[in-house]
Each structure stands twice: as C-alpha cells, then as structure tokens.
Short mmCIF file of C-alpha atoms and ligand atoms in Angstrom, two decimals:
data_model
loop_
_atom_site.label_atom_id
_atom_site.label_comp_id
_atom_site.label_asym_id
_atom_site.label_seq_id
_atom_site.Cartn_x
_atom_site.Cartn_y
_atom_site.Cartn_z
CA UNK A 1447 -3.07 -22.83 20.34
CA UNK A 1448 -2.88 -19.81 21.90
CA UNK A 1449 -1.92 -16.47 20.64
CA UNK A 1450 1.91 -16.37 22.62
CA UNK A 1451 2.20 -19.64 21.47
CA UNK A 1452 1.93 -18.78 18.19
CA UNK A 1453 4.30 -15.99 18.63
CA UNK A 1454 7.10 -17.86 20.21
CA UNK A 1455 9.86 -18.37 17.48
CA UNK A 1456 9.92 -22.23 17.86
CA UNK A 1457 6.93 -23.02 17.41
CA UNK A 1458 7.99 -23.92 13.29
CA UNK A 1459 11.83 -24.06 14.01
CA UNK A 1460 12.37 -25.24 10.28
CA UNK A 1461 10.19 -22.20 8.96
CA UNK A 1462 11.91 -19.70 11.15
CA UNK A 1463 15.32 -20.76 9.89
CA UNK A 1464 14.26 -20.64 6.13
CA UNK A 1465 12.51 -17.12 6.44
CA UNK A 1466 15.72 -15.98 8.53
CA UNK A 1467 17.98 -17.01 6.00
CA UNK A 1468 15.55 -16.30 2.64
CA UNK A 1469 15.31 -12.50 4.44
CA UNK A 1470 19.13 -12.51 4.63
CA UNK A 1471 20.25 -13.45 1.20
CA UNK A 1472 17.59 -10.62 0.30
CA UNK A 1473 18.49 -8.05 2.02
CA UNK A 1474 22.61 -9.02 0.65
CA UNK A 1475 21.52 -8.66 -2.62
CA UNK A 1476 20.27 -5.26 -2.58
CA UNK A 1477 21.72 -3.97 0.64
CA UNK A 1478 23.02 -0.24 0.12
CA UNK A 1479 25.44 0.67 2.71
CA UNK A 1480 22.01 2.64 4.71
CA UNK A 1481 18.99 0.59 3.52
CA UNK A 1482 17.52 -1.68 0.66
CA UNK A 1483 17.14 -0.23 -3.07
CA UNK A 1484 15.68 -2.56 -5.05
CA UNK A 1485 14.08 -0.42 -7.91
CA UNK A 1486 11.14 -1.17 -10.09
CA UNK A 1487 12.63 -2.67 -13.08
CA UNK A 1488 16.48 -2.90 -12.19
CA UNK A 1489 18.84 -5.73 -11.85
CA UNK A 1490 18.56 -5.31 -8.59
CA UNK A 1491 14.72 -5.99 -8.66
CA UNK A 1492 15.61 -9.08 -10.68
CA UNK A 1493 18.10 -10.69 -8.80
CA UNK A 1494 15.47 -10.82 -5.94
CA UNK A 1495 13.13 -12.55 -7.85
CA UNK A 1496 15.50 -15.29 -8.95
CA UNK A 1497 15.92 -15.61 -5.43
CA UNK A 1498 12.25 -16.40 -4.75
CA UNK A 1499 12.34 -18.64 -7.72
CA UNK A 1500 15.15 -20.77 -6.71
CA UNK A 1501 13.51 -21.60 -3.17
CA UNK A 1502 10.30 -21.98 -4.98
CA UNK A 1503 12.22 -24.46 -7.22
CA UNK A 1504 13.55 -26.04 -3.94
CA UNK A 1505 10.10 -26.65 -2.70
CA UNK A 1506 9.25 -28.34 -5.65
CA UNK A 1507 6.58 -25.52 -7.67
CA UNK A 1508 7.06 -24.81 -10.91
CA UNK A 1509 7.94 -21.48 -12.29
CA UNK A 1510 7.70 -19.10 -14.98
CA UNK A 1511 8.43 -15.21 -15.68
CA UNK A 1512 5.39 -13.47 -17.13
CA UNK A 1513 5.19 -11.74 -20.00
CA UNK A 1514 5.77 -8.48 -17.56
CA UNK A 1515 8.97 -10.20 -16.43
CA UNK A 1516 6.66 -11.15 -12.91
CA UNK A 1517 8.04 -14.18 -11.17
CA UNK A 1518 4.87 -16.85 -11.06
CA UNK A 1519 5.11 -20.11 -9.38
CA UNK A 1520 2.55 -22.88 -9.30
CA UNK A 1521 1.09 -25.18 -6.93
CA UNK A 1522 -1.16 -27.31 -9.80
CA UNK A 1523 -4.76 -28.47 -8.54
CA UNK A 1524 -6.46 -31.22 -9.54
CA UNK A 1525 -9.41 -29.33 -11.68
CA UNK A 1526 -7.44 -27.17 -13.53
CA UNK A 1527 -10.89 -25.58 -14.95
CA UNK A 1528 -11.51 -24.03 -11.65
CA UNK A 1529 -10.62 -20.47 -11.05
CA UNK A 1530 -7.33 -20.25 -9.26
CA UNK A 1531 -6.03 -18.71 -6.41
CA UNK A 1532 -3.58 -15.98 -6.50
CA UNK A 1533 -0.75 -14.68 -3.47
CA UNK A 1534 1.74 -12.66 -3.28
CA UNK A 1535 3.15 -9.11 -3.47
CA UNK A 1536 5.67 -6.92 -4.44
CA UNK A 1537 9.80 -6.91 -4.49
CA UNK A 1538 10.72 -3.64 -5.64
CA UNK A 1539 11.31 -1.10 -2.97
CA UNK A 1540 11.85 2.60 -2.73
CA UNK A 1541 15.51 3.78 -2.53
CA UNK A 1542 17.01 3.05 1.25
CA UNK A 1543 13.91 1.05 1.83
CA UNK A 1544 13.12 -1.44 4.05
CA UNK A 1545 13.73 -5.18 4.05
CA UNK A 1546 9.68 -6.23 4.64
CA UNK A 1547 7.64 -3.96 2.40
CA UNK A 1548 6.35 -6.37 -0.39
CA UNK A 1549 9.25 -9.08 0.52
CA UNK A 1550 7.43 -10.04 3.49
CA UNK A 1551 4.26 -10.77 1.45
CA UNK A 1552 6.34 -12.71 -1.58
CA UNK A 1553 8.17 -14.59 1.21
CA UNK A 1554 4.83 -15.38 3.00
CA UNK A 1555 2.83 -16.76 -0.70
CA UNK A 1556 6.36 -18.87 -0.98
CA UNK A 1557 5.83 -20.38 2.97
CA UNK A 1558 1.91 -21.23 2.33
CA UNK A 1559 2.97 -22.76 -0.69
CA UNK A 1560 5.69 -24.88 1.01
CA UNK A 1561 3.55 -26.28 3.96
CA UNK A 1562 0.93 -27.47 1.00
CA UNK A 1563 3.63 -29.51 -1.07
CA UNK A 1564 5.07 -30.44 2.32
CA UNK A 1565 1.82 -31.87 3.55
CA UNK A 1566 1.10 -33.40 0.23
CA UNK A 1567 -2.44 -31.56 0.01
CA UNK A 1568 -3.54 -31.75 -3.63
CA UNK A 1569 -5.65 -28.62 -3.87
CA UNK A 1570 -8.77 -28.51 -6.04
CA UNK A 1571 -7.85 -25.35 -7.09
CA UNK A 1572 -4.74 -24.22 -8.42
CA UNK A 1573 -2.41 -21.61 -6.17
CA UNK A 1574 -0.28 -19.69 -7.71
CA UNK A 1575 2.34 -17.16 -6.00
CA UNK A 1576 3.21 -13.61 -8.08
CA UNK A 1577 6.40 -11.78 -7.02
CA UNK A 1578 5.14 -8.70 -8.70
CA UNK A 1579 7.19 -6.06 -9.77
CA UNK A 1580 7.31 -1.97 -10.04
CA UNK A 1581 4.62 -1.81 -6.98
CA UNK A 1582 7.00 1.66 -5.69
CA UNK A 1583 6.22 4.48 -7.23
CA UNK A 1584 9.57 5.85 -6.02
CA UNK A 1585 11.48 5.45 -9.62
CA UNK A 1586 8.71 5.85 -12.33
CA UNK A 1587 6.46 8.13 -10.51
CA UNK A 1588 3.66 5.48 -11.61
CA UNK A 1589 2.81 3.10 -8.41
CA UNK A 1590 1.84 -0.58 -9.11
CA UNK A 1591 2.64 -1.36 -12.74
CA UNK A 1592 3.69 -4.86 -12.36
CA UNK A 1593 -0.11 -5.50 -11.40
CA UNK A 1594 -1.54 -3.33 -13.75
CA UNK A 1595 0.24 -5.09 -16.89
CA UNK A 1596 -1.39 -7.98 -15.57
CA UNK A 1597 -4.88 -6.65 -16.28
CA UNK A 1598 -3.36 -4.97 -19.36
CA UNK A 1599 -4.12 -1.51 -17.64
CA UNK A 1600 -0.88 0.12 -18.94
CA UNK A 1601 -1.18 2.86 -21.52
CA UNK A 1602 1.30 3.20 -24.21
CA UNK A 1603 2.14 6.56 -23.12
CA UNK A 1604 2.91 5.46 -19.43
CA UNK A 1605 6.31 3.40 -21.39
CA UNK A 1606 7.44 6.65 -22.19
CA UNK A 1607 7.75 8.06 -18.47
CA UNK A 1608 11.53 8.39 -17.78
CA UNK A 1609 12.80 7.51 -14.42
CA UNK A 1610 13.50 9.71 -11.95
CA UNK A 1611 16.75 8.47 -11.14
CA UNK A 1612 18.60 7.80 -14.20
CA UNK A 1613 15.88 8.96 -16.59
CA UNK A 1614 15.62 5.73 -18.56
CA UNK A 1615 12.56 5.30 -19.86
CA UNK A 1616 10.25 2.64 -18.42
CA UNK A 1617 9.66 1.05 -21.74
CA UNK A 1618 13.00 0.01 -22.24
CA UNK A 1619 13.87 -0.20 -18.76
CA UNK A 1620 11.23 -3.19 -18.69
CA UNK A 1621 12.28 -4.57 -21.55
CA UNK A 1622 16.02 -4.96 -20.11
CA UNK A 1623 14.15 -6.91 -17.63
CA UNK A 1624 12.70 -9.11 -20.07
CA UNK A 1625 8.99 -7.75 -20.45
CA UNK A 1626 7.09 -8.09 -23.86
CA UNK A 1627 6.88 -4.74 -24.14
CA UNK A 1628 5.08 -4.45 -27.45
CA UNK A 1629 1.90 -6.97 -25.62
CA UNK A 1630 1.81 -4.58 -22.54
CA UNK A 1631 1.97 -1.38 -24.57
CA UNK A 1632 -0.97 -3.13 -26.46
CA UNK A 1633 -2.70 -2.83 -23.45
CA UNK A 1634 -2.99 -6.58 -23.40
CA UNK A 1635 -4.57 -8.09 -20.34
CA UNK A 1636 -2.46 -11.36 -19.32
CA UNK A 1637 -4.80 -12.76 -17.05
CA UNK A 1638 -8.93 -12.70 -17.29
CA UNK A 1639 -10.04 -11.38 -13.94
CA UNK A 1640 -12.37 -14.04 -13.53
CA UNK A 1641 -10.50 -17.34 -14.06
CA UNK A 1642 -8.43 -15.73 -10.00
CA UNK A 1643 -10.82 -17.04 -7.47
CA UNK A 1644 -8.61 -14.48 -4.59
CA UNK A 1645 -5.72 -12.47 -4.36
CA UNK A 1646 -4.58 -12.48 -1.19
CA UNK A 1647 -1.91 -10.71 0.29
CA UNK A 1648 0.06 -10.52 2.95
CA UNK A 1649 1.49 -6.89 3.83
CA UNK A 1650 3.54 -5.16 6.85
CA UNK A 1651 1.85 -2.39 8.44
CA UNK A 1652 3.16 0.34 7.67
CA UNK A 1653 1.36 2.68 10.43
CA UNK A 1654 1.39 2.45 14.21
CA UNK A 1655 -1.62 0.48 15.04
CA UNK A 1656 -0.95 -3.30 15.46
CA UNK A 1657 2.27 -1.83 17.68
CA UNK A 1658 0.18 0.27 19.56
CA UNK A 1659 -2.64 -2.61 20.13
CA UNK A 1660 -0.28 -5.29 20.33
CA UNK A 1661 -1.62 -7.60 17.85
CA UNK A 1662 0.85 -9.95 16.00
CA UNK A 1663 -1.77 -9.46 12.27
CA UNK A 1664 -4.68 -7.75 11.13
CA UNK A 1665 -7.64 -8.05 8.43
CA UNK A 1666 -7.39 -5.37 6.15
CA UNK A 1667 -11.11 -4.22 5.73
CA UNK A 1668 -10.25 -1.62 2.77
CA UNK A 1669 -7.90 0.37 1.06
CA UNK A 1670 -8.16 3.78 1.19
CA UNK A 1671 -8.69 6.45 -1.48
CA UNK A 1672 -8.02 10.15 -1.26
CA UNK A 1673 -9.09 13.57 -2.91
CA UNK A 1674 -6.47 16.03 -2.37
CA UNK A 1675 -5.57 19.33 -3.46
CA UNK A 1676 -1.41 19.96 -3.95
CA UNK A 1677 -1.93 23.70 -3.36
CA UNK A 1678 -4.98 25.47 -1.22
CA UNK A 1679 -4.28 29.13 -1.21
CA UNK A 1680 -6.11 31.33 1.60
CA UNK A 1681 -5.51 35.00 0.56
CA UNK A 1682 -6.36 38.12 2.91
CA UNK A 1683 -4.48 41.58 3.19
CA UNK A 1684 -1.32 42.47 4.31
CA UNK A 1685 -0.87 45.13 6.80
CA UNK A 1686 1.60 46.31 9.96
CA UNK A 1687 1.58 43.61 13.00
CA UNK A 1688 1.26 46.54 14.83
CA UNK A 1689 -1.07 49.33 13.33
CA UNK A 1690 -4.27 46.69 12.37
CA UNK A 1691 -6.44 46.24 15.12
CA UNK A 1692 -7.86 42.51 14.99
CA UNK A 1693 -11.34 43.75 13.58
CA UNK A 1694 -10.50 45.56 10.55
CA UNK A 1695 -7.82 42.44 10.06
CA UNK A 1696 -7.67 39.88 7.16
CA UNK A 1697 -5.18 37.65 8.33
CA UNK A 1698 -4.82 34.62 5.93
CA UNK A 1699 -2.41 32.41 8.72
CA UNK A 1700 -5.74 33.18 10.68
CA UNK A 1701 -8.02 32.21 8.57
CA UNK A 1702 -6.35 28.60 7.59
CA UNK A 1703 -6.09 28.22 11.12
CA UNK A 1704 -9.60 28.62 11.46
CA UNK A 1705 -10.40 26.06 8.37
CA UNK A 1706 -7.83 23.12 10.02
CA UNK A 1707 -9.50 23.48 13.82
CA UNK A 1708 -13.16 23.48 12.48
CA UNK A 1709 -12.18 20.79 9.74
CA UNK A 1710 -10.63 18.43 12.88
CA UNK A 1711 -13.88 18.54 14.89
CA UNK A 1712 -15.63 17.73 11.70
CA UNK A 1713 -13.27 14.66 11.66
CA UNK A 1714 -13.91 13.77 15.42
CA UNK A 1715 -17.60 13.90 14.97
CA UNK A 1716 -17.80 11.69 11.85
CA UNK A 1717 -15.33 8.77 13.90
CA UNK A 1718 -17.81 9.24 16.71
CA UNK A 1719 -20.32 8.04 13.95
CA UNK A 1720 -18.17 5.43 13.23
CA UNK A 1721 -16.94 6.68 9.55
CA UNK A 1722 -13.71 6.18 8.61
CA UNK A 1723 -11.94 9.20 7.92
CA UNK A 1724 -8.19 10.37 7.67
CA UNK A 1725 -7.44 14.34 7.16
CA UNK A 1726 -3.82 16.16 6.61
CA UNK A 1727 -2.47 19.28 5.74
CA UNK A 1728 1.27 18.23 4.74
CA UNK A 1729 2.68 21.43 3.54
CA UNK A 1730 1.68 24.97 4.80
CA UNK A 1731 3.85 27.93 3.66
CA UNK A 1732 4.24 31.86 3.53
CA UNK A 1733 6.15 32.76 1.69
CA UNK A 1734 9.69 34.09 3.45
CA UNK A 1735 10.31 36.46 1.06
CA UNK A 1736 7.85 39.17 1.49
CA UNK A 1737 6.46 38.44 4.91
CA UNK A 1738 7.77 39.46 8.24
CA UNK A 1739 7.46 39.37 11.69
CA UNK A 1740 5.85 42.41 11.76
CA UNK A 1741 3.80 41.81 8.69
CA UNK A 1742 -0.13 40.52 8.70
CA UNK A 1743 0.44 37.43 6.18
CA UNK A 1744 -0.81 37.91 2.70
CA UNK A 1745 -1.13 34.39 1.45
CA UNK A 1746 -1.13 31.09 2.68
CA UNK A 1747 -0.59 27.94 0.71
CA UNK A 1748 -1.36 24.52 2.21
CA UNK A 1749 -2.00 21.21 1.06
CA UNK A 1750 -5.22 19.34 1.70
CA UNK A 1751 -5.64 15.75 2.12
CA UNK A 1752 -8.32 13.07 3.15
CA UNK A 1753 -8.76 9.55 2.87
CA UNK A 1754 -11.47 7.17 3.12
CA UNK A 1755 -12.26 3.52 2.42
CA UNK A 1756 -15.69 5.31 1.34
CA UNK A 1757 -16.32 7.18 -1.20
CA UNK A 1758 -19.63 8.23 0.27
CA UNK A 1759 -17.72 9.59 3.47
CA UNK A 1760 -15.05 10.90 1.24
CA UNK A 1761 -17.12 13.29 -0.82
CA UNK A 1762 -18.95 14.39 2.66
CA UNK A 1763 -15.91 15.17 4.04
CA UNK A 1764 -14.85 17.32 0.94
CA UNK A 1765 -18.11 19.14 0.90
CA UNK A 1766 -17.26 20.32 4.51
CA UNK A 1767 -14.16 21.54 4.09
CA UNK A 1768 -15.61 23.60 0.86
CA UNK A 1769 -18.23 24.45 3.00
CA UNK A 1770 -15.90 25.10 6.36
CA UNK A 1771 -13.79 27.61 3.49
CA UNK A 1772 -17.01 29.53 2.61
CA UNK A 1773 -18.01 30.12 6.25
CA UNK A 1774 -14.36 30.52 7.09
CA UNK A 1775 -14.20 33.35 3.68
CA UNK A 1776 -16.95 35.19 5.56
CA UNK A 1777 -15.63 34.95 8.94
CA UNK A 1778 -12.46 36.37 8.24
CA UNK A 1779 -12.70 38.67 5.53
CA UNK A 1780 -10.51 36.22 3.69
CA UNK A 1781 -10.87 34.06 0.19
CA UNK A 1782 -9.46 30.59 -0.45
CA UNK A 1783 -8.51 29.58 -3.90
CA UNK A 1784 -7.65 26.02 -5.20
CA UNK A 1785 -5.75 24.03 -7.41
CA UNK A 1786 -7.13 21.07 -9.68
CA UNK A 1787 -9.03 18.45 -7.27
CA UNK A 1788 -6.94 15.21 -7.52
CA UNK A 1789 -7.86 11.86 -6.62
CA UNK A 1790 -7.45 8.38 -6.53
CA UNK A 1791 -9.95 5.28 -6.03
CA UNK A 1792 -9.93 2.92 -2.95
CA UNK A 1793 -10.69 -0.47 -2.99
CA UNK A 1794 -12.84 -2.01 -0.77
CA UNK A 1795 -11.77 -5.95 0.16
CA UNK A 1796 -13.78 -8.54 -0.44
CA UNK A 1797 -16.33 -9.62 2.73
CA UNK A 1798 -16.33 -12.97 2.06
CA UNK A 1799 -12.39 -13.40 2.48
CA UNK A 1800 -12.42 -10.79 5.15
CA UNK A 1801 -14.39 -13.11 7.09
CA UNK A 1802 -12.68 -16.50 6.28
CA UNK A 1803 -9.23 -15.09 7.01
CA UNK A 1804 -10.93 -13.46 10.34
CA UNK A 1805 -12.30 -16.57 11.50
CA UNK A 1806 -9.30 -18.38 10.70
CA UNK A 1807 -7.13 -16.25 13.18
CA UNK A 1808 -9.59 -16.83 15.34
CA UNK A 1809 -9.37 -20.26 15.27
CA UNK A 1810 -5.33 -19.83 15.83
CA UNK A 1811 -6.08 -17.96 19.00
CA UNK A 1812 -5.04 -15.00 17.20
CA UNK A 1813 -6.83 -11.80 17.59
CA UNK A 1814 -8.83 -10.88 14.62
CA UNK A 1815 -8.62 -7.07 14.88
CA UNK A 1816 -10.07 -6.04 11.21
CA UNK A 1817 -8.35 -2.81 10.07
CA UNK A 1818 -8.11 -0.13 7.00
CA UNK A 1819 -5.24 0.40 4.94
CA UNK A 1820 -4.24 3.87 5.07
CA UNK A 1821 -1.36 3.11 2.05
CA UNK A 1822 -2.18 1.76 -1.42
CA UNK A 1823 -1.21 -2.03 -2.09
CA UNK A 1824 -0.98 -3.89 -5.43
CA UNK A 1825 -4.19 -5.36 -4.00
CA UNK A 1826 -6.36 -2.05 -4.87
CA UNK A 1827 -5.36 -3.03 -8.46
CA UNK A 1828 -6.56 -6.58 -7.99
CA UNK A 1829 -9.77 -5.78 -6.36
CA UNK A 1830 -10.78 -2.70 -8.80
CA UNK A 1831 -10.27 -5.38 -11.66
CA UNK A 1832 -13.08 -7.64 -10.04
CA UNK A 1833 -10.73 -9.80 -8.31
CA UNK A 1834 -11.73 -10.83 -5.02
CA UNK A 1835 -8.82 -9.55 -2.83
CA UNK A 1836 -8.06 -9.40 0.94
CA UNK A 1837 -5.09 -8.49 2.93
CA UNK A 1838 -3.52 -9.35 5.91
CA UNK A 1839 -1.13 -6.97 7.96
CA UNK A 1840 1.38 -8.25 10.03
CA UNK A 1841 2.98 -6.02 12.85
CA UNK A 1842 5.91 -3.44 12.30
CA UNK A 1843 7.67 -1.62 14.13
CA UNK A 1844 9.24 1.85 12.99
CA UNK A 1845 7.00 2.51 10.02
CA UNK A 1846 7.70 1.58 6.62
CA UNK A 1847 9.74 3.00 3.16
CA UNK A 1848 12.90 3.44 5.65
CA UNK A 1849 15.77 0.95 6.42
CA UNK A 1850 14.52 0.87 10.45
CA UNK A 1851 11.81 -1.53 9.65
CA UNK A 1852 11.58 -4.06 11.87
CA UNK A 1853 9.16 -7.25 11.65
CA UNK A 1854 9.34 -10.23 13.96
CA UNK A 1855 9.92 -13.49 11.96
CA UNK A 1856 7.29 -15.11 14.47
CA UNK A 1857 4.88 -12.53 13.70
CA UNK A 1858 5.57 -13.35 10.30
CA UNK A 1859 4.43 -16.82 11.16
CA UNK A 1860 1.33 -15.85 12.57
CA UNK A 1861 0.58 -14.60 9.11
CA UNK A 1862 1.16 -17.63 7.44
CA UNK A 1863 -0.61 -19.45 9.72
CA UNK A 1864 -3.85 -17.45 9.23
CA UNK A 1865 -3.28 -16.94 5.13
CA UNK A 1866 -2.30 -20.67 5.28
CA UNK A 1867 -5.62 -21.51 6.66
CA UNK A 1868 -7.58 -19.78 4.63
CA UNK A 1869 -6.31 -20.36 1.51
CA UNK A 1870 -5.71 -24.39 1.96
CA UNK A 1871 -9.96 -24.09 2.85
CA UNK A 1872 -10.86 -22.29 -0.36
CA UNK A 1873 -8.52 -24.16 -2.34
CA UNK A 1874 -10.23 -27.10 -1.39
CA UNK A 1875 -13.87 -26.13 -2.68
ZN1 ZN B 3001 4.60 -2.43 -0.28
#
C-alpha cells in the first residue's frame, strides 16, 4: 500500500464514519460557542469519557473507571500473567481548546482496539485503553495528574491546589468526579510499572513540522525537558540617548542583545553537530515607566528558555549562556542577575518501540520520519516510571491548545494503521 493510498479517506469507509461521528458527538458535548473546554476534573471532562466508554461497550471491551475516576477498557489476552499493554491519552483540554489534543489519541487506543475484536485476534497479552484525565495544566496549574495517580506520584499537598478558574480545590474537585481520594492522597500507586509491557500513544503535533514535511505521522524519538529562568535581569546605567558616546555606554537593551545573537549561533553550531536543541526568550521588558526614548535603558528583564531531549546537551547549553553572560558582563560594562533555575525532566522513548512502530510505517508505505516532542505528553510520566513508552504524531494543521486545530480523519488512519501494527505484533509475543 502506498502512502496516498493510505491517506485517501476510503480506504476504511466504516472507520472514517465512526471517527467522524465519535469526533462529533465530542466536540457537542463540550463545544463552547469559540472552542472545546473540557477541564481536568469537570463534568464536562466526564461526559467525554462516558462517551468513549459507550463505543468501547459497543465494540464489545469491557470497562471500568479507576480509582482516579480514568476510563479503562480491556481487550483480555489469553495469558493474563503476561505484562500488558497500555494506549491511550488524555480528554481534558485547556479552555477554548481544540477538538484533537488527547481525543485524537483516546479515539485512536479505542480504533486499534476495535479492528482486534473485529478480526477476532486473541492477543497473548492483554491491551488495555486509558482515557486519562487532568493531562492540561490549564485549570490546576499541575500538568498530567491523571497519569501520575496512576503511579501514585501525587502528593497530599498537590489536593489542596485550588483551581484557577473557580478555585475549587482539586481534592474535592476529583472526588466529585468519583476519585478515591483518600488512596491517591496516600500516594498509592494503582498500577506496578512493570506488570505494562508499553504505553503507547498516539498524539497530534502540535508544532509545524509534519505540515511543513508533508508527512501524514511521525515517531516521537523523545520528549523534551527544559531549564528555564522566569526572570533574567541584565542591568547597566542609565544615561541621556544623546550625551553618552557609545564607549563610555552601559546599555543593558545592548547587552541582552548581545547574549540572544551569540546564544543563537551557539544553537546553530550544536544542530550542525547534530544535538537537539530548542532556545527562547518569551518575555523581554523595560520597564515603561522610567525609560524613554531618549533614555540609555537601565534594566532589562527577559525570560530564558531551552529544551532538550538530552540532558547532557541541556546542561551544555546552560553553561554557555552563563558563560555567553560573563563574556557579555565584560563586554559591555553590564551585569546579569537571575532568578531561581527551574526545570523539568524529559523522557526519552523507548528504542525498542521506536523501532517497531518505525518499521511498521514502513511497511504501510508510510514515511517513518522519527521526531522530538517539543511539548510534554502524559507519556513523559509513563516512561520516567520505567514504562516502556513511545509516541506517534499524527499531522496538524494550525498548532494546538486553540479551537483552529485541524487533523485529517485519514491521517488519523494512518496512525492507527501504524499503532495497530505494532501493537497487534507485541501483543502477540
Ligand atoms: Zn495533549
């Protein structure tokens, strides 16, 4: 089969017409007058998972709500000592969201799980699909807490964070939803890492780079982490635009201009050596009330971020940018001054499944373009618990966290196909 093939929407009429309609009833249910809001631990969050679980009911699984109020449904095997195999993703979104981010992935467990019962396959191992909730750290300022109850990596005090829109706490807020709160404030794990063989999950892009290449899916090779700091501040010496002549000048817009430029060929020289790299510098601000025109800035504040699937290239990176501030410091006559270093862990995905899902989209005529995840996935938590995890991107158009999201169905497919693949093989061994 070729790859257009694949990509033509009748190639799995049946399918097309189930995931049209499924996608519909979805985005009815939580449909805002601009986008989707389906926040973590609302009605709104539940009423999609009943949806999942009546089509997974449909298809013949069975079903059950986890004691975190996840929806799991079950495709038995035939040794049920074997470790089983896990799918899935999220169905919370962030407020005027998107119809695709985490549905898409749910929606895509459910389909693999359909063409199994529907060509009578009796796995070895047991597949299970989780429609996890609370992945969005838009309401609870906390991302991926569905996940992390299931390794029991919540901690008591993380029930008492109060939402940001209503300021509910999430304690109670869960337990509306019908979590045992009292077993995740424990810190209770409900699942042992090691009796999941895989998580695997399916994910839209949410960057430009399967658009740009024009590639129906990818292999996510990583997820990355970052160090960032909220608040840089590069400090010099105010003075008249006019009287200063440029060599007795401190001029701190200067001198973070300086940092940025040296920091980006830094960052072009370390892709050249293949590293993978990611560098920003969201914010930058003076501040309006004292400077001018006609004023030498003072201050400069700016935010620093950069994000790696390695932590090797990761602490590099930061070690040139302290030591691009020091040389920068001298340079300019200026001083840079930081907040607290913040950061947060990658996860690297597993090689094994990197390479079965890769050479199953090859085998489907697909192209098997491997790439990094740039945004953090409920699969980060998976993989830093010792689960072996992978991820496969599908193509998006429009970027993600915004109602313009915009996913072919028959790219969707081409997902399924490969994750179908895949997981049908390893459930078999
Ligand atoms: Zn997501």
């Amino acid at each position: 089969m070729t790859a257009s093939a694949i990509r033509e929407p009748h190639a799995r009429p049946a399918e097309f017409a189930r995931l049209t309609q499924l996608f519909e009833r979805l985005k009815r249910s939580a449909f805002d007058g601009i986008g989707i809001s389906r926040l973590a631990y609302s009605d709104k969050e539940s009423e999609a998972l009943d949806i999942i679980e009546a089509e997974a009911l449909q298809i013949g699984l069975t079903t059950e709500r986890d004691a975190a109020a996840n929806l799991v449904a079950t495709l038995p095997g035939t040794n049920e000592n074997l470790p089983f195999i896990a799918c899935g993703s999220h169905l919370d979104s962030v407020p005027q969201g998107g119809n695709y981010d985490g549905a898409a992935g749910v929606v895509a467990a459910l389909m693999v799980l359909a063409r199994m019962k529907q060509e009578n396959i009796r796995p070895r191992r047991t597949v299970k699909l989780f429609a996890l909730r609370g992945e969005e750290s838009a309401r609870f300022g906390k991302p991926y807490l569905g996940s992390s109850c299931l390794f029991g990596a919540l901690k008591p005090s993380d029930l008492r964070i109060a939402a940001q829109n209503d300021s509910r706490l999430l304690g109670d807020c869960m337990r509306t939803v019908g979590v045992e709160v009292d077993r995740i404030a424990r810190g209770e794990a409900l699942l042992e890492p090691s009796s999941i063989a895989a998580w695997i999950e399916l994910h839209i892009e949410q960057g430009p780079v399967l658009i740009a290449r024009n590639l129906p899916v990818g292999i996510v090779t990583g997820i990355r982490g970052n160090i960032r700091h909220r608040a840089v501040e590069c400090v010099g010496e105010a003075g008249h635009s006019g009287a200063v002549p440029r060599w007795l000048r401190h001029d701190a817009v200067f001198g973070m201009c300086d940092l940025i430029a040296n920091l980006d060929s830094h960052w072009r020289t370390l892709l050249e050596r293949g590293h993978d790299l990611v560098l920003t510098s969201g914010i930058v601000s003076t501040d309006s009330e004292v400077n001018a025109i006609a004023r030498i800035p003072e201050i400069v504040r700016f935010a620093f971020e950069i994000r790696s699937q390695s932590r090797a290239t990761l602490e590099a990176a930061y070690n040139l940018f302290l030591s691009e501030c020091a040389a920068v410091s001298k340079e300019r006559g200026v001083a840079f001054r930081f907040d607290e270093r913040v950061e947060a862990a990658g996860a690297a995905m597993d090689k094994g499944w990197v390479e079965r899902l890769t050479t199953a989209a090859a085998a489907l005529g697909l192209p098997s373009e491997t790439i990094p995840s740039g945004a953090g996935h409920d699969a980060a938590v998976f993989a830093n618990a010792g689960v072996p995890s992978a991820m496969i991107f599908v193509r998006n158009q429009n970027g993600s966290h915004n109602p313009r999201e915009a996913m072919e169905i028959s790219d969707l497919i081409a997902g399924v196909d490969v994750m179908h693949a895949a997981i049908r093989e390893a459930a078999m061994q």
